[in-house]
Amino acid sequence: MKPIWIVFLFLSFIPALTLAGPSTTVTPSPTIPVSLSSSVVQWNKCSNDNGLTTYWSKVEGSQVIAFRGEGIVNAPMEKVASIIIDTARGAEWINSLVESKVIRPISDTEFIEYDHVGIPFPFDSVISDRDFVSDVNIHFDPKTQWMTVSYKPTTDPSMPKLKKYARGIVDCEFKITRMSIQSQTYVEARVFTDPKGNIPKWLVNFFQQGWPQDTFEGLRKQSMKKDIGTLPVVARLLGVTTEEKVAAKN
């Protein structure tokens, strides 16, 4: 899942953009407050295009902006959930993701995940790769029929900070539910990611604004693949039958 580190492809463009001014920084206007990373944020609608509505918000105590998207993915809920959760295939749909793995299972619905995001040549010689350690929780509410996959920054003794990488933080959440048409899934995704290091925050915000579009485009393309099966944890939580597993794969 991993949502969040897609945005760091922007690092490859830093040398060409450092002369740009902080005029790209946006100033939020008051709207309905929500909770994110133990802070109060105010979501502001910024676009509605290609079946995707996007929002941004300032996060209290940080110069980094949070982003959110909501829209429909044309695939069954069990397939969309499996794509999001499966670390083994994350690099197939998440830009610049080099490695994603479970480093410590806590239960069948919680695990510690490690993700390594690469910097493209030739900038990899002057900019460090980023990595992230997240506590991932999967929850399904049978009453509302919503599944939530959340990622919170954490530390783990099995994955200490590496000198060759800069350790960033990510607070991300996917919420999904079935549409009336079983082959469609409604997805809400929001992220707050700080890559850390000496990168101007206005530049981080400038490039991260494309996160919702990139995430939904990746999900939609990945969901078209025929070889994606339903993960056991997803099948158990949703009560998916063998026939539904086959339908989700096709």
mmCIF file of C-alpha atoms in Angstrom:
data_model
loop_
_atom_site.group_PDB
_atom_site.id
_atom_site.type_symbol
_atom_site.label_atom_id
_atom_site.label_comp_id
_atom_site.label_asym_id
_atom_site.label_seq_id
_atom_site.Cartn_x
_atom_site.Cartn_y
_atom_site.Cartn_z
ATOM 1 C CA MET A 1 0.000 0.000 0.000
ATOM 2 C CA LYS A 2 1.833 2.505 -0.430
ATOM 3 C CA PRO A 3 0.330 4.923 -1.600
ATOM 4 C CA ILE A 4 2.075 7.813 -0.641
ATOM 5 C CA TRP A 5 5.586 7.386 -1.964
ATOM 6 C CA ILE A 6 4.412 7.712 -5.548
ATOM 7 C CA VAL A 7 4.960 11.403 -5.189
ATOM 8 C CA PHE A 8 8.691 11.230 -4.749
ATOM 9 C CA LEU A 9 9.347 10.985 -8.432
ATOM 10 C CA PHE A 10 9.391 14.766 -8.060
ATOM 11 C CA LEU A 11 12.866 14.556 -6.539
ATOM 12 C CA SER A 12 14.332 13.965 -9.974
ATOM 13 C CA PHE A 13 13.222 17.452 -10.998
ATOM 14 C CA ILE A 14 14.631 19.386 -8.053
ATOM 15 C CA PRO A 15 17.706 20.784 -9.866
ATOM 16 C CA ALA A 16 15.503 22.314 -12.567
ATOM 17 C CA LEU A 17 12.964 23.771 -10.177
ATOM 18 C CA THR A 18 14.922 25.200 -7.274
ATOM 19 C CA LEU A 19 14.825 28.624 -8.916
ATOM 20 C CA ALA A 20 11.037 28.642 -8.855
ATOM 21 C CA GLY A 21 9.481 30.740 -6.123
ATOM 22 C CA PRO A 22 7.322 29.831 -3.157
ATOM 23 C CA SER A 23 4.374 31.258 -5.046
ATOM 24 C CA THR A 24 3.312 27.653 -5.692
ATOM 25 C CA THR A 25 2.401 27.309 -2.018
ATOM 26 C CA VAL A 26 -1.352 27.398 -1.510
ATOM 27 C CA THR A 27 -3.241 29.063 1.314
ATOM 28 C CA PRO A 28 -6.216 27.118 2.709
ATOM 29 C CA SER A 29 -9.674 28.532 3.333
ATOM 30 C CA PRO A 30 -11.951 27.412 6.189
ATOM 31 C CA THR A 31 -14.048 24.294 5.533
ATOM 32 C CA ILE A 32 -15.163 21.273 7.562
ATOM 33 C CA PRO A 33 -12.333 20.091 9.857
ATOM 34 C CA VAL A 34 -11.284 16.418 9.923
ATOM 35 C CA SER A 35 -8.641 14.479 11.814
ATOM 36 C CA LEU A 36 -5.319 13.589 10.205
ATOM 37 C CA SER A 37 -2.098 12.697 12.012
ATOM 38 C CA SER A 38 -3.560 13.969 15.305
ATOM 39 C CA SER A 39 -3.960 17.393 13.678
ATOM 40 C CA VAL A 40 -6.950 19.374 12.480
ATOM 41 C CA VAL A 41 -7.047 19.842 8.729
ATOM 42 C CA GLN A 42 -9.528 21.590 6.481
ATOM 43 C CA TRP A 43 -10.223 19.943 3.144
ATOM 44 C CA ASN A 44 -10.518 22.244 0.136
ATOM 45 C CA LYS A 45 -11.832 20.994 -3.191
ATOM 46 C CA CYS A 46 -9.416 21.655 -6.035
ATOM 47 C CA SER A 47 -10.599 19.620 -9.041
ATOM 48 C CA ASN A 48 -13.213 17.264 -10.452
ATOM 49 C CA ASP A 49 -12.041 15.472 -13.563
ATOM 50 C CA ASN A 50 -12.116 11.992 -15.110
ATOM 51 C CA GLY A 51 -14.377 10.668 -12.365
ATOM 52 C CA LEU A 52 -12.035 11.856 -9.629
ATOM 53 C CA THR A 53 -12.572 14.632 -7.105
ATOM 54 C CA THR A 54 -9.444 15.958 -5.413
ATOM 55 C CA TYR A 55 -8.836 18.037 -2.299
ATOM 56 C CA TRP A 56 -5.908 19.585 -0.434
ATOM 57 C CA SER A 57 -5.501 20.789 3.107
ATOM 58 C CA LYS A 58 -2.993 22.465 5.349
ATOM 59 C CA VAL A 59 -1.970 20.337 8.357
ATOM 60 C CA GLU A 60 -1.582 22.054 11.694
ATOM 61 C CA GLY A 61 2.052 22.237 12.759
ATOM 62 C CA SER A 62 3.495 21.384 9.340
ATOM 63 C CA GLN A 63 4.361 23.208 6.129
ATOM 64 C CA VAL A 64 3.580 20.050 4.141
ATOM 65 C CA ILE A 65 0.090 19.849 2.657
ATOM 66 C CA ALA A 66 -2.201 16.800 2.803
ATOM 67 C CA PHE A 67 -4.052 15.569 -0.283
ATOM 68 C CA ARG A 68 -7.195 13.527 -0.843
ATOM 69 C CA GLY A 69 -9.013 11.948 -3.764
ATOM 70 C CA GLU A 70 -12.303 10.116 -4.211
ATOM 71 C CA GLY A 71 -13.691 8.274 -7.182
ATOM 72 C CA ILE A 72 -14.687 4.929 -8.696
ATOM 73 C CA VAL A 73 -12.450 2.025 -9.763
ATOM 74 C CA ASN A 74 -14.034 -0.408 -12.229
ATOM 75 C CA ALA A 75 -13.216 -3.591 -10.351
ATOM 76 C CA PRO A 76 -14.797 -5.615 -7.514
ATOM 77 C CA MET A 77 -14.067 -4.484 -3.962
ATOM 78 C CA GLU A 78 -12.059 -7.611 -3.115
ATOM 79 C CA LYS A 79 -9.736 -6.988 -6.064
ATOM 80 C CA VAL A 80 -9.187 -3.313 -5.251
ATOM 81 C CA ALA A 81 -8.515 -4.121 -1.585
ATOM 82 C CA SER A 82 -6.041 -6.851 -2.539
ATOM 83 C CA ILE A 83 -4.153 -4.480 -4.847
ATOM 84 C CA ILE A 84 -3.809 -1.888 -2.102
ATOM 85 C CA ILE A 85 -2.697 -4.342 0.596
ATOM 86 C CA ASP A 86 -0.389 -6.610 -1.425
ATOM 87 C CA THR A 87 3.206 -5.477 -0.824
ATOM 88 C CA ALA A 88 4.599 -8.052 -3.268
ATOM 89 C CA ARG A 89 3.118 -6.253 -6.284
ATOM 90 C CA GLY A 90 3.233 -2.664 -5.105
ATOM 91 C CA ALA A 91 6.025 -1.724 -7.492
ATOM 92 C CA GLU A 92 3.747 -2.612 -10.428
ATOM 93 C CA TRP A 93 1.514 0.408 -9.867
ATOM 94 C CA ILE A 94 3.373 2.787 -7.550
ATOM 95 C CA ASN A 95 5.832 5.118 -9.262
ATOM 96 C CA SER A 96 9.484 4.904 -8.144
ATOM 97 C CA LEU A 97 8.778 2.160 -5.603
ATOM 98 C CA VAL A 98 11.854 -0.075 -5.516
ATOM 99 C CA GLU A 99 10.913 -2.410 -2.685
ATOM 100 C CA SER A 100 7.913 -3.050 -0.471
ATOM 101 C CA LYS A 101 7.719 -5.814 2.107
ATOM 102 C CA VAL A 102 6.158 -6.928 5.366
ATOM 103 C CA ILE A 103 8.917 -6.881 7.970
ATOM 104 C CA ARG A 104 6.821 -8.006 10.923
ATOM 105 C CA PRO A 105 3.288 -9.402 11.041
ATOM 106 C CA ILE A 106 1.330 -8.439 14.158
ATOM 107 C CA SER A 107 -1.952 -10.144 13.293
ATOM 108 C CA ASP A 108 -3.762 -11.083 10.101
ATOM 109 C CA THR A 109 -5.079 -7.513 9.916
ATOM 110 C CA GLU A 110 -2.010 -5.588 11.105
ATOM 111 C CA PHE A 111 1.627 -5.615 10.041
ATOM 112 C CA ILE A 112 4.733 -3.453 9.859
ATOM 113 C CA GLU A 113 5.639 -2.531 6.281
ATOM 114 C CA TYR A 114 8.891 -1.253 4.820
ATOM 115 C CA ASP A 115 9.032 0.713 1.559
ATOM 116 C CA HIS A 116 12.015 1.974 -0.389
ATOM 117 C CA VAL A 117 11.559 4.683 -3.013
ATOM 118 C CA GLY A 118 14.320 5.207 -5.553
ATOM 119 C CA ILE A 119 15.693 8.382 -7.121
ATOM 120 C CA PRO A 120 16.173 8.193 -10.915
ATOM 121 C CA PHE A 121 19.575 8.531 -12.600
ATOM 122 C CA PRO A 122 21.440 10.882 -12.761
ATOM 123 C CA PHE A 123 20.084 12.602 -9.627
ATOM 124 C CA ASP A 124 20.628 9.514 -7.478
ATOM 125 C CA SER A 125 24.245 10.647 -7.039
ATOM 126 C CA VAL A 126 23.222 13.859 -5.259
ATOM 127 C CA ILE A 127 19.846 13.016 -3.696
ATOM 128 C CA SER A 128 19.333 10.143 -1.271
ATOM 129 C CA ASP A 129 16.628 7.560 -1.784
ATOM 130 C CA ARG A 130 13.733 7.671 0.682
ATOM 131 C CA ASP A 131 12.394 4.862 2.812
ATOM 132 C CA PHE A 132 9.402 4.504 5.113
ATOM 133 C CA VAL A 133 8.323 2.223 7.937
ATOM 134 C CA SER A 134 4.567 2.044 8.503
ATOM 135 C CA ASP A 135 2.140 0.347 10.849
ATOM 136 C CA VAL A 136 -0.586 -0.952 8.533
ATOM 137 C CA ASN A 137 -4.071 -1.761 9.821
ATOM 138 C CA ILE A 138 -6.940 -3.333 7.875
ATOM 139 C CA HIS A 139 -10.500 -2.964 9.160
ATOM 140 C CA PHE A 140 -13.882 -3.915 7.737
ATOM 141 C CA ASP A 141 -17.189 -2.732 9.192
ATOM 142 C CA PRO A 142 -19.918 -5.237 8.237
ATOM 143 C CA LYS A 143 -22.641 -2.714 9.084
ATOM 144 C CA THR A 144 -21.452 0.081 6.827
ATOM 145 C CA GLN A 145 -19.632 -2.236 4.370
ATOM 146 C CA TRP A 146 -16.583 0.051 4.402
ATOM 147 C CA MET A 147 -13.044 -1.342 4.443
ATOM 148 C CA THR A 148 -10.240 0.877 5.724
ATOM 149 C CA VAL A 149 -6.526 0.356 5.118
ATOM 150 C CA SER A 150 -4.462 2.824 7.138
ATOM 151 C CA TYR A 151 -0.730 3.524 7.276
ATOM 152 C CA LYS A 152 0.863 5.300 10.228
ATOM 153 C CA PRO A 153 4.573 6.139 10.622
ATOM 154 C CA THR A 154 6.357 3.947 13.130
ATOM 155 C CA THR A 155 9.742 2.520 14.043
ATOM 156 C CA ASP A 156 10.834 -1.083 14.253
ATOM 157 C CA PRO A 157 14.100 -2.561 15.590
ATOM 158 C CA SER A 158 14.315 -4.871 12.593
ATOM 159 C CA MET A 159 14.493 -1.880 10.226
ATOM 160 C CA PRO A 160 16.650 0.894 11.733
ATOM 161 C CA LYS A 161 17.447 4.024 9.750
ATOM 162 C CA LEU A 162 20.010 3.436 7.027
ATOM 163 C CA LYS A 163 22.770 5.968 6.398
ATOM 164 C CA LYS A 164 22.331 5.732 2.641
ATOM 165 C CA TYR A 165 18.611 6.643 2.739
ATOM 166 C CA ALA A 166 16.586 9.471 4.262
ATOM 167 C CA ARG A 167 13.735 8.145 6.426
ATOM 168 C CA GLY A 168 10.458 9.897 5.619
ATOM 169 C CA ILE A 169 7.055 9.653 7.280
ATOM 170 C CA VAL A 170 3.669 8.869 5.788
ATOM 171 C CA ASP A 171 0.146 8.988 7.171
ATOM 172 C CA CYS A 172 -2.170 7.457 4.571
ATOM 173 C CA GLU A 173 -5.641 5.956 4.495
ATOM 174 C CA PHE A 174 -7.729 4.169 1.888
ATOM 175 C CA LYS A 175 -11.470 3.704 2.432
ATOM 176 C CA ILE A 176 -13.360 1.533 -0.029
ATOM 177 C CA THR A 177 -16.876 0.159 -0.432
ATOM 178 C CA ARG A 178 -18.913 -1.636 -3.086
ATOM 179 C CA MET A 179 -21.071 0.324 -5.475
ATOM 180 C CA SER A 180 -24.559 -0.866 -6.428
ATOM 181 C CA ILE A 181 -22.843 -2.417 -9.450
ATOM 182 C CA GLN A 182 -20.708 -5.190 -7.924
ATOM 183 C CA SER A 183 -17.936 -4.683 -10.487
ATOM 184 C CA GLN A 184 -17.315 -1.135 -9.237
ATOM 185 C CA THR A 185 -15.640 0.102 -6.056
ATOM 186 C CA TYR A 186 -15.841 3.553 -4.518
ATOM 187 C CA VAL A 187 -12.470 4.673 -3.169
ATOM 188 C CA GLU A 188 -11.484 7.500 -0.857
ATOM 189 C CA ALA A 189 -7.755 8.042 -0.430
ATOM 190 C CA ARG A 190 -5.883 10.647 1.575
ATOM 191 C CA VAL A 191 -2.207 11.130 2.362
ATOM 192 C CA PHE A 192 0.153 13.271 4.381
ATOM 193 C CA THR A 193 3.779 12.570 3.494
ATOM 194 C CA ASP A 194 6.934 14.351 4.588
ATOM 195 C CA PRO A 195 10.074 13.144 2.751
ATOM 196 C CA LYS A 196 12.284 14.913 5.303
ATOM 197 C CA GLY A 197 15.759 16.071 4.320
ATOM 198 C CA ASN A 198 16.699 19.488 2.967
ATOM 199 C CA ILE A 199 13.937 19.742 0.392
ATOM 200 C CA PRO A 200 11.950 23.022 0.345
ATOM 201 C CA LYS A 201 8.433 22.337 1.597
ATOM 202 C CA TRP A 202 6.867 24.464 -1.137
ATOM 203 C CA LEU A 203 8.524 22.149 -3.657
ATOM 204 C CA VAL A 204 7.233 19.070 -1.844
ATOM 205 C CA ASN A 205 3.713 20.509 -1.964
ATOM 206 C CA PHE A 206 4.027 21.471 -5.623
ATOM 207 C CA PHE A 207 4.737 17.919 -6.736
ATOM 208 C CA GLN A 208 2.598 16.068 -4.226
ATOM 209 C CA GLN A 209 -0.533 17.744 -5.549
ATOM 210 C CA GLY A 210 -0.588 15.108 -8.296
ATOM 211 C CA TRP A 211 -0.787 12.256 -5.769
ATOM 212 C CA PRO A 212 -4.562 11.636 -6.042
ATOM 213 C CA GLN A 213 -4.468 11.463 -9.846
ATOM 214 C CA ASP A 214 -1.398 9.213 -9.882
ATOM 215 C CA THR A 215 -2.858 6.913 -7.235
ATOM 216 C CA PHE A 216 -6.207 6.438 -8.965
ATOM 217 C CA GLU A 217 -4.586 6.009 -12.364
ATOM 218 C CA GLY A 218 -2.327 3.324 -10.903
ATOM 219 C CA LEU A 219 -5.221 1.550 -9.172
ATOM 220 C CA ARG A 220 -7.350 1.613 -12.297
ATOM 221 C CA LYS A 221 -4.597 0.225 -14.536
ATOM 222 C CA GLN A 222 -3.613 -2.450 -12.024
ATOM 223 C CA SER A 223 -7.229 -3.535 -11.600
ATOM 224 C CA MET A 224 -7.395 -4.359 -15.314
ATOM 225 C CA LYS A 225 -4.840 -7.157 -14.925
ATOM 226 C CA LYS A 226 -6.243 -10.692 -15.054
ATOM 227 C CA ASP A 227 -3.777 -12.365 -12.681
ATOM 228 C CA ILE A 228 -4.681 -10.561 -9.462
ATOM 229 C CA GLY A 229 -6.287 -12.865 -6.922
ATOM 230 C CA THR A 230 -8.067 -12.097 -3.668
ATOM 231 C CA LEU A 231 -5.787 -12.034 -0.617
ATOM 232 C CA PRO A 232 -6.838 -14.426 2.183
ATOM 233 C CA VAL A 233 -7.350 -11.607 4.700
ATOM 234 C CA VAL A 234 -9.604 -9.776 2.238
ATOM 235 C CA ALA A 235 -11.598 -12.923 1.474
ATOM 236 C CA ARG A 236 -12.128 -13.573 5.185
ATOM 237 C CA LEU A 237 -13.180 -10.031 6.047
ATOM 238 C CA LEU A 238 -15.551 -9.713 3.094
ATOM 239 C CA GLY A 239 -16.807 -13.285 3.205
ATOM 240 C CA VAL A 240 -15.822 -13.813 -0.416
ATOM 241 C CA THR A 241 -16.782 -17.167 -1.944
ATOM 242 C CA THR A 242 -14.638 -19.212 -4.328
ATOM 243 C CA GLU A 243 -16.833 -18.090 -7.229
ATOM 244 C CA GLU A 244 -16.377 -14.443 -6.268
ATOM 245 C CA LYS A 245 -12.604 -14.942 -6.045
ATOM 246 C CA VAL A 246 -12.588 -16.209 -9.621
ATOM 247 C CA ALA A 247 -14.784 -13.322 -10.782
ATOM 248 C CA ALA A 248 -12.481 -10.778 -9.118
ATOM 249 C CA LYS A 249 -9.465 -12.286 -10.861
ATOM 250 C CA ASN A 250 -11.046 -12.036 -14.293
#
